[in-house]
Coordinates of C-alpha atoms in Angstrom, one line a residue:
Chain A
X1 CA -43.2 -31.0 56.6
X2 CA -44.6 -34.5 56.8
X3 CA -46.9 -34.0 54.3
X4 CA -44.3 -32.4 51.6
X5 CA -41.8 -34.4 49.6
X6 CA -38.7 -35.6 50.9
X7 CA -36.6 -35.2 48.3
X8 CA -37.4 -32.3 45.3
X9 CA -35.1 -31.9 42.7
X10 CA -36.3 -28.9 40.3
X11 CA -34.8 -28.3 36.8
X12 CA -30.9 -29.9 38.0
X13 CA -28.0 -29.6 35.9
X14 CA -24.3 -30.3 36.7
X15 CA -22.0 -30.7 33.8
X16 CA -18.4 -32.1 33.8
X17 CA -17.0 -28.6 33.4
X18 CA -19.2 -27.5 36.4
X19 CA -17.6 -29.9 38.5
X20 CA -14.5 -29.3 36.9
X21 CA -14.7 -25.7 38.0
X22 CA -14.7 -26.3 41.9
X23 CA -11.4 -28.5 41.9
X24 CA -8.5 -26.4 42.2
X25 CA -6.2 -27.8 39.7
X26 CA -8.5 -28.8 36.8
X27 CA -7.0 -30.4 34.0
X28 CA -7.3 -29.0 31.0
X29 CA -9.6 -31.0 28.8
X30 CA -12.3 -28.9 27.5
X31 CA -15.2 -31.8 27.6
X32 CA -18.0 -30.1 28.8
X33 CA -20.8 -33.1 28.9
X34 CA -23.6 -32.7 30.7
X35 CA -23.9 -35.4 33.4
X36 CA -27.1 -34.2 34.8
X37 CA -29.2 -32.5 32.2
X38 CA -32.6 -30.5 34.0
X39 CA -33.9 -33.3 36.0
X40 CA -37.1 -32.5 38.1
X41 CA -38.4 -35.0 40.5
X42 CA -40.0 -35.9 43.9
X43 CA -40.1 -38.6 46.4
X44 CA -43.1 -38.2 48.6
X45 CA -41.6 -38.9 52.7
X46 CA -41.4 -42.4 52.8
X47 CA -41.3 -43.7 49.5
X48 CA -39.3 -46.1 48.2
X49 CA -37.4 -45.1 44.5
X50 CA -35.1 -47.0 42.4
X51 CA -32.6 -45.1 40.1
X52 CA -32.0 -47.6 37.0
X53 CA -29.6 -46.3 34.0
X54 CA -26.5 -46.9 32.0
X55 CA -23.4 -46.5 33.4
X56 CA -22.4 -42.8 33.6
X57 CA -25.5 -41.8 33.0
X58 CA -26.2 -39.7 36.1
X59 CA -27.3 -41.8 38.9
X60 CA -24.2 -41.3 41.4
X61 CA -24.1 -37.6 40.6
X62 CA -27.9 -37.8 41.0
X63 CA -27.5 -38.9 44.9
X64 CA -24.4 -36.9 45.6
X65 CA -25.8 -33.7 44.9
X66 CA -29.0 -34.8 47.3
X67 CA -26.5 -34.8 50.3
X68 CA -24.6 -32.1 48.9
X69 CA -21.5 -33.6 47.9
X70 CA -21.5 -31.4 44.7
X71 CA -23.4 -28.4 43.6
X72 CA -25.7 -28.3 41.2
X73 CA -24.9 -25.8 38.5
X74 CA -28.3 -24.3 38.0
X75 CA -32.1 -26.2 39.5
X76 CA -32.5 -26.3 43.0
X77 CA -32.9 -29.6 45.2
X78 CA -34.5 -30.0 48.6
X79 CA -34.6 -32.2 50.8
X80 CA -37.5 -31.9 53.4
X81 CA -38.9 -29.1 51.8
X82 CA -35.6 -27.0 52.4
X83 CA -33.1 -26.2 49.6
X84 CA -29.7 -28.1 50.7
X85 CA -28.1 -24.9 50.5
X86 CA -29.9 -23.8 53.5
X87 CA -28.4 -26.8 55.5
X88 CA -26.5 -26.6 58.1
X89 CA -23.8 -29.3 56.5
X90 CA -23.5 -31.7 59.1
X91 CA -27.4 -31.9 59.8
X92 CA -28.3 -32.2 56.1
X93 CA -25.4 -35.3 56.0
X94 CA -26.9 -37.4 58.6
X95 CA -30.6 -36.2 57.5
X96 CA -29.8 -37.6 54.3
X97 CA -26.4 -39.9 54.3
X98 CA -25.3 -41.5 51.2
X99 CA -23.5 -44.9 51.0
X100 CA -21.7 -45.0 47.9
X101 CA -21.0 -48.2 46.2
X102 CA -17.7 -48.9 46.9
X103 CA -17.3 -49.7 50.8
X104 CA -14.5 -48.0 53.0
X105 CA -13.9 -49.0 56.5
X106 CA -12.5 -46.3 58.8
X107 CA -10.9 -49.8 61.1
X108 CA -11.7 -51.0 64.2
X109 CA -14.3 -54.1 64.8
X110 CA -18.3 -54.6 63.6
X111 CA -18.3 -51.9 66.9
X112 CA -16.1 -49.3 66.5
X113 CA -16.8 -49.6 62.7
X114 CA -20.2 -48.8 63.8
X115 CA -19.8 -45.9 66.2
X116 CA -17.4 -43.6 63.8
X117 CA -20.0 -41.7 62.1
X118 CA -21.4 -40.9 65.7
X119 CA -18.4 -40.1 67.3
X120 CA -17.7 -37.7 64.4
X121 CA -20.7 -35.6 65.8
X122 CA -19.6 -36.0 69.2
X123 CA -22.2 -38.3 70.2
X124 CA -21.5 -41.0 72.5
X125 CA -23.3 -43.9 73.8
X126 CA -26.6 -42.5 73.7
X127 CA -28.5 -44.3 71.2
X128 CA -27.0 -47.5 69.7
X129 CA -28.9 -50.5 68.5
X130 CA -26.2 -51.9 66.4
X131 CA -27.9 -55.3 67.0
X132 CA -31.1 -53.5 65.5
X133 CA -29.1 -51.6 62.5
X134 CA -26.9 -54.9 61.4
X135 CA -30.5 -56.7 61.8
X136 CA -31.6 -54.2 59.2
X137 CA -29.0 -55.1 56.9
X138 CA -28.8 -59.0 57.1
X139 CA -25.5 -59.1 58.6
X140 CA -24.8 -62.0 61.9
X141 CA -21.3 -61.3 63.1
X142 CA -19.9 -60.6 66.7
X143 CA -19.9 -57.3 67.3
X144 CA -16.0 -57.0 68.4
X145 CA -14.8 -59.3 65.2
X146 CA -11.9 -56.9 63.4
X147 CA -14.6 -55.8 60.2
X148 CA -11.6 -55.9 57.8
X149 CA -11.7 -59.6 58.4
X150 CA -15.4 -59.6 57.0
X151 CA -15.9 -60.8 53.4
X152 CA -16.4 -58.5 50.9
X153 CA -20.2 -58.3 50.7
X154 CA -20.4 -58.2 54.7
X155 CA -18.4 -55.1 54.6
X156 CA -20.7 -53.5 52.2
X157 CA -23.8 -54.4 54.3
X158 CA -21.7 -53.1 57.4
X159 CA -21.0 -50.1 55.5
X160 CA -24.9 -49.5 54.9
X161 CA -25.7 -50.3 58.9
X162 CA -23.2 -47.8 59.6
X163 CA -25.3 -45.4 58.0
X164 CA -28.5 -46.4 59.2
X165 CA -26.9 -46.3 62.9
X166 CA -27.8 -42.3 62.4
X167 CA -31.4 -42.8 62.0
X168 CA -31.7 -40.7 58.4
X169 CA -34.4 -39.5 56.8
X170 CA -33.0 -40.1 54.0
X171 CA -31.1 -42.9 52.8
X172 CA -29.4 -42.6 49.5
X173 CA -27.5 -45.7 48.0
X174 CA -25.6 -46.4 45.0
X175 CA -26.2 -49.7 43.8
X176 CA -26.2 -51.9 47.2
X177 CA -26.5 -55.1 45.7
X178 CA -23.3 -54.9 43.5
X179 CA -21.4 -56.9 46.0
X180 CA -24.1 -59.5 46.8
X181 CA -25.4 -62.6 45.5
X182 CA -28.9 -62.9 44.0
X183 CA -30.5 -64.6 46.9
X184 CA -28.4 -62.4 49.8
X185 CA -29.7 -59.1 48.0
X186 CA -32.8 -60.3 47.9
X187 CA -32.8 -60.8 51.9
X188 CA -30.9 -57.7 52.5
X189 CA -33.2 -55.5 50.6
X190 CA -36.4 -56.8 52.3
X191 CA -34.8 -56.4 55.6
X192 CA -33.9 -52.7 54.8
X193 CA -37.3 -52.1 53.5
X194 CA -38.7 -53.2 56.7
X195 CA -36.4 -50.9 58.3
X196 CA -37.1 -47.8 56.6
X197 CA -40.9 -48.4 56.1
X198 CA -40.6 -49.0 60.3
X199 CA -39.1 -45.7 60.6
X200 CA -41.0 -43.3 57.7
X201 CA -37.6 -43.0 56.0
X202 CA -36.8 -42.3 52.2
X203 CA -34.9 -44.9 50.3
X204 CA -33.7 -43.7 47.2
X205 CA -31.6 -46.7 45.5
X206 CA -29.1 -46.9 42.5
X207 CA -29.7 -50.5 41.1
X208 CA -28.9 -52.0 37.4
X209 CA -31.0 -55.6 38.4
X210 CA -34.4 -55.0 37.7
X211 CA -35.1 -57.7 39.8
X212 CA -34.0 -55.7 42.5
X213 CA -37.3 -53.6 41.9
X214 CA -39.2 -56.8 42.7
X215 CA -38.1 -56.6 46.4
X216 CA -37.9 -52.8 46.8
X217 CA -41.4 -52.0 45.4
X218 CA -42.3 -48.3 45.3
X219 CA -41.3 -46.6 41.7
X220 CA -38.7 -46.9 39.5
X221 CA -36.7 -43.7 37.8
X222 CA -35.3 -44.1 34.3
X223 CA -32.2 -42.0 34.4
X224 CA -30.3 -42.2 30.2
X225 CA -28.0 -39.6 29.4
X226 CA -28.3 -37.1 32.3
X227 CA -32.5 -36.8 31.7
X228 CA -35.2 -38.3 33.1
X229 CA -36.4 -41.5 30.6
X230 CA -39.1 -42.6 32.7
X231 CA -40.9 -43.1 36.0
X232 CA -43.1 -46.5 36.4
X233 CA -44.5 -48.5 39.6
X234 CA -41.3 -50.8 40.2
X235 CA -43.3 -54.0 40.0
X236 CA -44.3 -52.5 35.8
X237 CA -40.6 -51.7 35.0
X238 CA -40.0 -55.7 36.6
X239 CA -42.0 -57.1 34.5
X240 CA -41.0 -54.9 31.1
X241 CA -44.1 -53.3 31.1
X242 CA -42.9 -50.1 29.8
X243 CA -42.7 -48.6 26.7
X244 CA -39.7 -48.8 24.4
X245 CA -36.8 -46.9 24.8
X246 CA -36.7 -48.2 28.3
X247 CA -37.9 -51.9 27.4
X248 CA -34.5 -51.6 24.8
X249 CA -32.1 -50.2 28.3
X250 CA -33.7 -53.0 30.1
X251 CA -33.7 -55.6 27.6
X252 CA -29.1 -55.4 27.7
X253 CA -27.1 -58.0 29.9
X254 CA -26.9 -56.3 33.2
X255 CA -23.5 -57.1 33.3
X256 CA -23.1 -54.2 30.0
X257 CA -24.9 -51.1 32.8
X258 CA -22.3 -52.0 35.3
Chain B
X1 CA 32.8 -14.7 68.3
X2 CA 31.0 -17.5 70.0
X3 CA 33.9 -18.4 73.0
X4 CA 37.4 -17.9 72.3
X5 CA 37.8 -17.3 68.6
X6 CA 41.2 -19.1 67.6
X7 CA 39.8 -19.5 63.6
X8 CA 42.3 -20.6 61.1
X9 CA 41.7 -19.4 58.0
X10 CA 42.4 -21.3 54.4
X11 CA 43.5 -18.4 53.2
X12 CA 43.0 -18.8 48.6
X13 CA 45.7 -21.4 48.7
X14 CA 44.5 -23.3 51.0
X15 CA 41.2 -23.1 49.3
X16 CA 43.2 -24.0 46.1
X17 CA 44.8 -27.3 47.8
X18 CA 41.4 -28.7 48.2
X19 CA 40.1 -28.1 45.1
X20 CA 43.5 -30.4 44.0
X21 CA 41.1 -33.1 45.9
X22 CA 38.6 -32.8 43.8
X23 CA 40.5 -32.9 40.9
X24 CA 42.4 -36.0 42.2
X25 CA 39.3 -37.6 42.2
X26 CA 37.5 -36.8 39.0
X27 CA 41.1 -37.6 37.5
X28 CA 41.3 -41.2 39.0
X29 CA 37.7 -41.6 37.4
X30 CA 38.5 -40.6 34.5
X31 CA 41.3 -43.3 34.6
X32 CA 38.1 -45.9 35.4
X33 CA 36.8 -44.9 32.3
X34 CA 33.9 -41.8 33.6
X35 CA 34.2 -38.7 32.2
X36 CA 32.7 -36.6 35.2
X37 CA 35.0 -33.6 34.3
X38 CA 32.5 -31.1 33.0
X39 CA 29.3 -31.6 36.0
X40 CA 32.6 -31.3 38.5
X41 CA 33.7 -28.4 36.9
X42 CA 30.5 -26.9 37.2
X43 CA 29.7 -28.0 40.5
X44 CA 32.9 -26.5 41.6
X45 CA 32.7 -22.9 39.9
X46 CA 29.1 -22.7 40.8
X47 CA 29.5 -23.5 44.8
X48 CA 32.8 -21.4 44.2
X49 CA 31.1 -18.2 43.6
X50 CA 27.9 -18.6 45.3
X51 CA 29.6 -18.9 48.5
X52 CA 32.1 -15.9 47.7
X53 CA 30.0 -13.9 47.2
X54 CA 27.4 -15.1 50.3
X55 CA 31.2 -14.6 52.0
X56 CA 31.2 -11.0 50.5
X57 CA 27.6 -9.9 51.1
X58 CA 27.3 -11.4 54.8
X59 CA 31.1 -9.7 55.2
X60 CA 29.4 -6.7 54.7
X61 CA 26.5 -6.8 56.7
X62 CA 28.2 -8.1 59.7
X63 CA 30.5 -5.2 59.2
X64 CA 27.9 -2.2 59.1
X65 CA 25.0 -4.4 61.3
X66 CA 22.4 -2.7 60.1
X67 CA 18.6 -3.5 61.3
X68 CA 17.4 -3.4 57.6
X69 CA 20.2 -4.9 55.9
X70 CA 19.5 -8.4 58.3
X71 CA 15.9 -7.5 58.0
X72 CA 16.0 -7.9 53.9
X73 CA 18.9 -10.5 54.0
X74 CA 16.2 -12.4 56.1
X75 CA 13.4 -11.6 53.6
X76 CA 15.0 -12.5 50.6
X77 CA 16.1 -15.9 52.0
X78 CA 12.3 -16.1 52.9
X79 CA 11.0 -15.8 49.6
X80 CA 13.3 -17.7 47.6
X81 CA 12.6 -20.7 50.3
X82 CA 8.8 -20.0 50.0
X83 CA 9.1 -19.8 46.4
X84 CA 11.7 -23.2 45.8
X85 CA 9.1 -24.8 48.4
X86 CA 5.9 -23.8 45.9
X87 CA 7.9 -24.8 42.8
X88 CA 8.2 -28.4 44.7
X89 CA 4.5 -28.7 45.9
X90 CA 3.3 -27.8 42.6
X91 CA 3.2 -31.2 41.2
X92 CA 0.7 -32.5 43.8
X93 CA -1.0 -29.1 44.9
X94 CA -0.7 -25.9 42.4
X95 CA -0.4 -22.1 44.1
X96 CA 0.6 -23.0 47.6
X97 CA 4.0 -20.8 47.2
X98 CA 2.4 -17.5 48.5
X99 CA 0.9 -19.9 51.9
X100 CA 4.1 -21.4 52.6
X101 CA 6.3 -18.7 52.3
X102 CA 3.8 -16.2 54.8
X103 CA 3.6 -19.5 57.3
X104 CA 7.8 -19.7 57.1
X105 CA 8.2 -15.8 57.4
X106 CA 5.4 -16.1 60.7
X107 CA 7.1 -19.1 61.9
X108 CA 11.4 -18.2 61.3
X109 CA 10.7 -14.8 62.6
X110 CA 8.8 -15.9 65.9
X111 CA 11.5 -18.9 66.0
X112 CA 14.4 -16.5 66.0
X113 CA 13.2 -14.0 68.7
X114 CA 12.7 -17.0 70.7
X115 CA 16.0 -18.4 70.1
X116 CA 17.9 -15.1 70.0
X117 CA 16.2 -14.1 73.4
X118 CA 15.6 -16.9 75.9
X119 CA 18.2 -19.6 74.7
X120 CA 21.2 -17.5 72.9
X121 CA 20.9 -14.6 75.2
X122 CA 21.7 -12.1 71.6
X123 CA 19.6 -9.1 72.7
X124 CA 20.4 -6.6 70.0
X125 CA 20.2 -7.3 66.4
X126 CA 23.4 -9.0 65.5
X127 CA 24.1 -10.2 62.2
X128 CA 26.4 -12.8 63.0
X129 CA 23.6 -14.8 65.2
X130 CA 20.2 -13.8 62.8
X131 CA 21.2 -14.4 59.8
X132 CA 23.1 -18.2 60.2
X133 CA 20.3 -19.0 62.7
X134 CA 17.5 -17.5 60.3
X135 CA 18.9 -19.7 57.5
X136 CA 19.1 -23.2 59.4
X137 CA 15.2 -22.8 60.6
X138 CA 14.3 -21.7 57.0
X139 CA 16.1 -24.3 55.2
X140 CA 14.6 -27.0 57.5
X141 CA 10.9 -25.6 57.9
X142 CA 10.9 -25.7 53.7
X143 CA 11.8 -28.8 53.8
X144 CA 9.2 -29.7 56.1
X145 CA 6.7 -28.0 54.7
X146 CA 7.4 -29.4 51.1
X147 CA 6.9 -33.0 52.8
X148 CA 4.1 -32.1 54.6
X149 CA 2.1 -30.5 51.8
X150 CA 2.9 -33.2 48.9
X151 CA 2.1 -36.4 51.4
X152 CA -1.3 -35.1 52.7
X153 CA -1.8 -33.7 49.2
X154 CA -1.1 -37.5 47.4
X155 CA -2.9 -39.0 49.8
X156 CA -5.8 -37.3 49.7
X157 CA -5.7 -37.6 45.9
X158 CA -5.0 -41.5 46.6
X159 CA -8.1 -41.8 49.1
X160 CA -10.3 -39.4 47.8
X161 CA -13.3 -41.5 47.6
X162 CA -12.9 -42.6 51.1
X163 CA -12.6 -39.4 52.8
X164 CA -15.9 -38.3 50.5
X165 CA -17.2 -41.7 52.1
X166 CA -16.6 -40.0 55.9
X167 CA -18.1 -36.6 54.2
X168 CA -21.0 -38.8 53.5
X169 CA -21.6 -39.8 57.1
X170 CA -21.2 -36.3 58.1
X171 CA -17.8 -35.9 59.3
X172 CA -16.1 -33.2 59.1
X173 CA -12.8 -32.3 56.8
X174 CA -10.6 -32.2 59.9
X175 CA -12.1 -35.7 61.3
X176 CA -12.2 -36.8 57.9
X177 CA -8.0 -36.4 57.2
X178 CA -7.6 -36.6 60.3
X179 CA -5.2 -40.0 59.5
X180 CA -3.6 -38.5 56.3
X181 CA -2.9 -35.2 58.5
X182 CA -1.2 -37.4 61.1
X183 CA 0.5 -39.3 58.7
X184 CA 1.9 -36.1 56.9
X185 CA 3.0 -34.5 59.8
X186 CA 4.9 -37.5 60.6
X187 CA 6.5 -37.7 57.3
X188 CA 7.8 -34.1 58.1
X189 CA 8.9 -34.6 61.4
X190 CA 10.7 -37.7 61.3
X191 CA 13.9 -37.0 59.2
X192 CA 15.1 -34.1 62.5
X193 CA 13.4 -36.9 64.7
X194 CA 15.8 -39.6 63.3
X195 CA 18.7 -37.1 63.5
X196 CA 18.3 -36.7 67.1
X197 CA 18.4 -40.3 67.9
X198 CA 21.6 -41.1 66.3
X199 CA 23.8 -37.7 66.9
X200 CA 26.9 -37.6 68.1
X201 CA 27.7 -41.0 67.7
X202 CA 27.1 -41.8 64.2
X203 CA 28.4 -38.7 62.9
X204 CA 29.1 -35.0 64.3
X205 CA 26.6 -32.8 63.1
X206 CA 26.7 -29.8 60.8
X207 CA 26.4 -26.9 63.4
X208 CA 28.7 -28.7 66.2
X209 CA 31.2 -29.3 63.2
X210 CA 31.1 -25.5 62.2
X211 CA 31.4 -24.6 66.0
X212 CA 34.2 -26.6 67.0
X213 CA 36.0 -25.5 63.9
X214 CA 35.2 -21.9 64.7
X215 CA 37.4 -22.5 68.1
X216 CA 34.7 -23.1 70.6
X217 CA 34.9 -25.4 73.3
X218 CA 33.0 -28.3 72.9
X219 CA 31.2 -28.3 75.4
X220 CA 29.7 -25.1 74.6
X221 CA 29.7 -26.7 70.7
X222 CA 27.5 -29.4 72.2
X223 CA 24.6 -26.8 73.9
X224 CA 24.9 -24.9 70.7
X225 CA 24.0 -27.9 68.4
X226 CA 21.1 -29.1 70.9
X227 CA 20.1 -25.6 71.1
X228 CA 19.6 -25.8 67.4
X229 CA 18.0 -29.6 67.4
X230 CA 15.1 -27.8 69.5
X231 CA 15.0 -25.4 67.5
X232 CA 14.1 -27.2 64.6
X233 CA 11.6 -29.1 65.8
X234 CA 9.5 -26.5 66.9
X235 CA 10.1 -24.8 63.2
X236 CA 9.5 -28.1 61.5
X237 CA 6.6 -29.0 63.7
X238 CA 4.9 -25.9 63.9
X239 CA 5.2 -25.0 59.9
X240 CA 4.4 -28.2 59.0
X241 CA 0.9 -28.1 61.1
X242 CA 0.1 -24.6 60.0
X243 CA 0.5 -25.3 56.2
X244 CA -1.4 -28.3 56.9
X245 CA -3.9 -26.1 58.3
X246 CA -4.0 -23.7 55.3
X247 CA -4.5 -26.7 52.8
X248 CA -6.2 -28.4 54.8
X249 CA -8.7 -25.1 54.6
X250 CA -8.2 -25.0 50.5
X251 CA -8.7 -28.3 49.1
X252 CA -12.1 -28.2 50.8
X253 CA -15.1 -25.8 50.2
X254 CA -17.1 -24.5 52.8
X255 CA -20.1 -26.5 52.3
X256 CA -17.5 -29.9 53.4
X257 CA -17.0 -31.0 49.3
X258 CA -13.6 -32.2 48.0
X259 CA -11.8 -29.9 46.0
X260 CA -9.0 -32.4 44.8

């Protein structure tokens, strides 16, 4: 298993009117766009992969189907050489945990914010380095401060500790940085980098700041319209060394890919 | 008859002599300058004949007493609750008539023995004691299940990314709602909760009221009406959790993915 992929996604599709079909009231709008459209790709165990693309172009459904949030309509996607289907649902989750891009705090202090995810699985004080996880994530506050009174950007880091505070495998983020300025991303990235390359674990990031890449290293996936546009070392797609499609997506405002 | 019966009946004209009340008052409005006349007039020939005829039909059964007459008496009132309940729900959550209306029959029938038995001391099948006592724990338990349903239901709608957030982490549906579910059952529980605190003295409630005017003793009225309180909380309580349960069940798949 350590020498397989962590992450294989073979041939995915999920349309709108896939996930449509799972809710139980859908609405009636016939839209049927495809939001993922046969998407194959691996990340060897350890790697490091940036997710770049226009907005609603795929990269959130991309990492919520690796953690099985959603189904895939037809493809198959693995994670450890095992088809997520095959998961037992907790074990996949904290094997592979998400952090989506928006942060929610469950309340309590930096602490208790902390431990929720571990309580949730009935673990106790077994294992907690929160000094190590927060470390990980560039975040200095006291551990029994009330996290709601944390500024926005410290609650997103917090959020991302939280995550890290179940040792994954995996670790799947939509666009981290979103909430940061230039120079805190920049130390927060490196500091996760660290902490993932430290422990062998998979970082698969959603970004729209190429410079983002120049911290994160690793490759870079061009997601544009639900297909796969491109894959290049990060540092290439940083400096615009790619070829034209991609150079004309990179070349907008990253305000517009928001 | 619950005590000694010494009821007074209206008899029509007495029943006539009220109605002059209510046509006192839409008159003096109209004086004001509202023309309420025709939703009055409604209002009064519709109540008029809904309760006549309940009058008739429950005359009848009480009468004759028979098993399967209370038995479908009980079963219609069932469905139409169920079914008035669904019709409410189905703003927020679509199809949950068929749920509530198996959790009220499950819940109103265990209820009643219960009640019947241990509390009421009615140990064959009386009319009289089923049917009013089936209706009050119906009529409450819809309404409870109704508020249950559309609070967790919003506010899972509201708060659907942060519950997918916990999902994310690998918690569980139930450890994931766990707050809305707590807040829903609260928003069903409270309204008989609130009652409790303030009656007697604010107001005499509905079932002492009936009681007292049926010729009981007060007393007696009083154990009666607290008889019923307890009642209803375990009716409210205990169809509110179990429909929270079912949905709870529905708007999530197997696999721990939102269905909402």
């Amino acid at each position: 298993m350590a020498d397989g992929p962590a992450i294989r996604l073979s041939d995915v599709r999920v349309t709108a009117g896939g996930l449509r079909s799972l809710l139980l009231d859908p609405p009636d709008n016939g839209e049927d766009r495809v939001i993922l459209d046969g998407v194959s790709l691996e990340v060897p165990s350890g790697g490091v992969l940036s997710v770049l693309g226009e907005s609603g172009g795929g990269k959130t459904t991309l990492l919520r189907c690796i953690n099985r949030l959603i189904d895939v309509e037809s493809g198959t996607v693995q994670v450890l050489g095992r088809s997520v289907r095959d998961w037992p649902t907790r074990e996949l989750r904290h094997t592979a945990v998400f952090v989506p891009q928006r942060s929610f705090l469950f309340g309590g202090t930096v602490r208790e914010e902390l431990i929720h995810s571990l309580r949730w699985n009935g673990r106790g004080a077994i294992k907690m380095p929160l000094g190590e996880v927060l470390q990980a994530v560039g975040l200095e506050v006291p551990h029994d401060k009330p996290a709601s009174e944390l500024s926005e950007g410290q609650r997103h880091r917090l959020c991302i500790a939280r995550a890290l505070l179940l040792f994954p495998k995996v670790l799947l983020l939509d666009e981290p940085t979103g909430a940061l300025d230039v120079r805190t991303a920049r130390e927060m990235l490196a500091a996760l980098k660290d902490w993932t390359g430290d422990k062998g674990a998979t970082l698969v990031c959603v970004t729209h700041r190429p410079e983002d890449l120049e911290v994160l290293g690793g490759e870079a996936l061009i997601l544009l319209h639900g297909k796969v546009a491109g894959r290049y070392p990060a540092a290439d797609v940083a400096a615009r060394k790619v070829d034209a499609d991609t150079s004309a997506f990179l070349g907008r405002p990253s305000g517009v890919t928001t | 008859m619950i005590g000694a019966a010494t009821t007074i009946d209206p008899g029509w004209w007495g029943l006539a002599a009220s109605m002059l009340l209510m046509v006192i008052v839409l008159a003096v409005a109209l004086g004001f300058g509202i023309n309420m006349i025709k939703e009055g007039a409604v209002a009064a020939a519709r109540a008029t004949v809904q309760l006549v005829a309940v009058g008739l039909l429950l005359g009848w059964i009480f009468a004759h007493n028979h098993w399967w007459a209370i038995c479908l008496m009980l079963a219609v009132m069932t469905v139409v609750a169920g079914f008035t309940a669904g019709q409410k729900v189905n703003k927020v959550l679509k199809r949950t008539g068929p749920l509530i209306t198996l959790i009220l029959a499950a819940v109103t029938a265990l209820t009643l023995v219960y009640v019947t038995q241990l509390a009421v001391g009615v140990h064959q099948m009386t009319a009289q004691y089923f049917i009013p006592i089936g209706g009050i724990i119906l009529g409450n338990a819809m309404t409870a299940a109704v508020l249950a349903t559309t609070r967790y239901a919003e506010d899972l709608k509201e708060q659907r990314d942060k519950v997918e957030a916990a999902l994310a982490l690998g918690a569980s549906p139930a450890q994931a709602t766990r707050e809305l579910l707590r807040k829903a059952f609260t928003a069903a529980i409270t309204p008989t909760i609130s009652a409790m605190l303030i009656v007697g003295i604010v107001k005499l409630p509905g079932i002492m009221t009936g009681t007292l005017l049926g010729g009981v003793k007060p007393l007696v009225a009083a154990r009666y009406q607290l008889v019923v309180l307890f009642m209803l909380i375990f009716g409210d309580g205990m169809t509110s959790l179990l429909v929270l349960a079912a949905v709870r069940k529905r708007v999530f798949t197997s696999a721990w993915q939102l269905r909402v």
